[in-house]
CSV table of C-alpha atoms in Angstrom, one decimal:
chain,number,residue,atom,x,y,z
A,1,MET,CA,0.2,-0.1,-0.1
A,2,THR,CA,1.2,3.3,-0.8
A,3,LYS,CA,1.3,5.9,1.6
A,4,PHE,CA,-0.2,9.1,-0.4
A,5,ASN,CA,-2.8,8.4,-3.2
A,6,GLN,CA,-2.6,10.4,-6.6
A,7,SER,CA,-5.4,12.9,-5.3
A,8,PHE,CA,-3.5,13.8,-2.1
A,9,LYS,CA,-0.2,14.3,-4.5
A,10,GLN,CA,-2.4,16.3,-6.8
A,11,ARG,CA,-3.6,18.6,-3.9
A,12,VAL,CA,0.2,19.0,-2.8
A,13,ILE,CA,1.1,19.9,-6.3
A,14,ASN,CA,-1.4,22.5,-6.7
A,15,PHE,CA,-0.9,24.1,-3.2
A,16,TYR,CA,2.7,24.3,-4.0
A,17,LEU,CA,2.2,25.9,-7.7
A,18,GLN,CA,-0.8,28.3,-6.2
A,19,HIS,CA,1.7,29.8,-3.4
A,20,GLY,CA,4.5,30.6,-5.6
A,21,LYS,CA,6.5,27.0,-5.3
A,22,ASN,CA,7.3,27.7,-1.8
A,23,ARG,CA,8.3,24.4,-0.7
A,24,SER,CA,8.6,25.3,3.2
A,25,LEU,CA,5.1,26.7,3.0
A,26,THR,CA,3.7,23.7,1.4
A,27,ARG,CA,5.8,21.1,3.7
A,28,GLN,CA,4.4,22.9,6.9
A,29,HIS,CA,0.8,23.0,5.6
A,30,PHE,CA,0.7,19.2,4.5
A,31,GLN,CA,3.1,18.2,7.2
A,32,LEU,CA,5.5,16.3,4.8
A,33,ALA,CA,9.4,15.5,5.0
A,34,GLU,CA,11.5,17.4,2.7
A,35,GLN,CA,12.2,14.3,0.5
A,36,THR,CA,8.9,13.2,-0.1
A,37,LEU,CA,8.1,16.6,-1.2
A,38,ASN,CA,10.8,17.0,-3.4
A,39,ARG,CA,10.4,13.8,-4.9
A,40,CYS,CA,6.5,14.6,-5.4
A,41,ILE,CA,7.6,17.6,-7.3
A,42,LYS,CA,10.4,16.2,-9.5
A,43,GLN,CA,8.0,13.5,-10.4
A,44,PHE,CA,5.5,16.2,-11.3
A,45,ASN,CA,8.2,18.2,-13.3
A,46,HIS,CA,9.5,15.3,-15.5
A,47,ASN,CA,6.0,13.4,-16.1
A,48,GLY,CA,3.2,16.0,-15.4
A,49,ASN,CA,0.4,14.5,-13.7
A,50,ASN,CA,1.5,10.8,-14.8
A,51,GLY,CA,4.3,11.4,-12.7
A,52,LEU,CA,2.0,11.6,-9.8
A,53,GLU,CA,0.1,8.1,-10.4
A,54,VAL,CA,0.2,5.5,-7.9
A,55,ARG,CA,2.2,2.2,-8.9
A,56,GLY,CA,0.2,-0.8,-8.5
A,57,LYS,CA,1.6,-3.9,-7.0
A,58,LYS,CA,5.1,-4.6,-6.8
A,59,GLN,CA,6.8,-4.3,-9.9
A,60,THR,CA,9.6,-6.9,-11.3
A,61,TYR,CA,12.6,-5.9,-13.6
A,62,SER,CA,14.0,-8.0,-16.1
A,63,PRO,CA,17.8,-8.6,-15.5
A,64,GLU,CA,18.5,-6.7,-19.0
A,65,PHE,CA,16.6,-3.7,-17.7
A,66,LYS,CA,18.6,-3.6,-14.3
A,67,LEU,CA,21.8,-4.1,-15.8
A,68,SER,CA,21.1,-0.9,-18.5
A,69,VAL,CA,19.9,1.2,-15.2
A,70,VAL,CA,23.1,0.0,-13.5
A,71,GLN,CA,25.5,1.1,-16.5
A,72,ALA,CA,23.6,4.1,-17.3
A,73,VAL,CA,24.7,5.3,-13.2
A,74,LYS,CA,28.1,4.0,-13.1
A,75,GLN,CA,29.1,5.2,-16.7
A,76,GLY,CA,28.2,8.4,-15.2
A,77,LYS,CA,25.3,9.1,-17.6
A,78,CYS,CA,22.8,10.2,-15.1
A,79,SER,CA,22.5,10.0,-11.1
A,80,ALA,CA,20.8,7.5,-9.4
A,81,GLU,CA,18.0,10.3,-8.5
A,82,SER,CA,17.6,11.0,-11.9
A,83,ALA,CA,18.0,7.4,-13.3
A,84,CYS,CA,14.5,6.9,-11.1
A,85,LEU,CA,12.8,9.5,-13.0
A,86,HIS,CA,14.1,8.4,-16.5
A,87,PHE,CA,13.5,4.9,-16.0
A,88,GLY,CA,10.1,5.4,-14.3
A,89,ILE,CA,11.5,3.3,-11.2
A,90,ALA,CA,9.7,4.0,-7.7
A,91,ASN,CA,12.3,4.5,-5.2
A,92,LEU,CA,16.1,5.3,-5.3
A,93,TRP,CA,16.3,2.6,-2.8
A,94,ILE,CA,15.8,-0.1,-5.6
A,95,ILE,CA,18.7,1.3,-7.7
A,96,SER,CA,21.1,1.4,-4.7
A,97,GLN,CA,20.3,-2.5,-4.0
A,98,TRP,CA,21.0,-3.0,-7.6
A,99,LEU,CA,24.4,-1.1,-7.6
A,100,GLN,CA,25.3,-3.1,-4.5
A,101,ALA,CA,24.1,-6.5,-5.9
A,102,PHE,CA,26.2,-5.9,-9.2
A,103,GLU,CA,29.3,-4.9,-7.4
A,104,ARG,CA,29.3,-7.9,-5.0
A,105,GLN,CA,28.2,-10.4,-7.7
A,106,GLY,CA,28.4,-8.8,-11.2
A,107,ILE,CA,25.6,-9.6,-13.7
A,108,ASN,CA,24.4,-12.6,-11.6
A,109,GLY,CA,23.6,-10.4,-8.6
A,110,LEU,CA,20.9,-8.8,-11.0
A,111,MET,CA,19.4,-12.2,-11.9
A,112,PRO,CA,15.9,-13.0,-9.8
A,113,LYS,CA,15.9,-15.0,-6.6
A,114,PRO,CA,13.8,-18.2,-6.3
A,115,LYS,CA,10.7,-17.2,-4.4
A,116,GLY,CA,9.2,-19.4,-1.7
A,117,ARG,CA,10.3,-22.4,0.6
A,118,PRO,CA,12.9,-24.5,-1.1
A,119,SER,CA,11.9,-28.0,-1.8
A,120,ILE,CA,13.1,-30.9,0.0
A,121,LYS,CA,15.3,-33.0,-2.0
A,122,PRO,CA,16.6,-36.5,-1.2
A,123,GLN,CA,20.4,-36.2,-0.1
A,124,TYR,CA,21.2,-39.1,-2.5
A,125,PRO,CA,19.8,-40.2,-5.8
A,126,LYS,CA,17.4,-42.8,-5.8
A,127,MET,CA,18.6,-46.2,-6.6
A,128,PRO,CA,17.5,-48.0,-9.4
A,129,PRO,CA,15.2,-51.3,-8.6
A,130,LYS,CA,16.9,-54.5,-8.3
A,131,PRO,CA,16.4,-56.5,-11.4
A,132,LYS,CA,13.9,-59.5,-10.6
A,133,THR,CA,15.5,-62.9,-10.7
A,134,GLU,CA,13.5,-66.0,-11.2
A,135,ASP,CA,14.3,-69.2,-8.9
């Protein structure tokens, strides 16, 4: 569940624009953290009203997409914060996790991890049945 819905974000942006783009007044009026307000404003400036949309369920990203984002940040083409806006990623934390995984494990760190409880496998392979001998 998201903390703020689209209508609330729209009210924040409208208040911000009506009061001369005064960030401190907007933060005090809506009792928002500075980082939250800044993220909301950046999303609006980059994507307009579409940037304020609440994303649905947890989104999964392909390893190729993750690699392209990581390479863009590591090559200095954009900062992690601007990569969030450019690639449409919900949170800066996601990119930092990808960067850490890439540093530790390379491309394998960006591969999806198996979900759920691991299956119980026998330690030894099954022995073939003994051939039946006729007496």
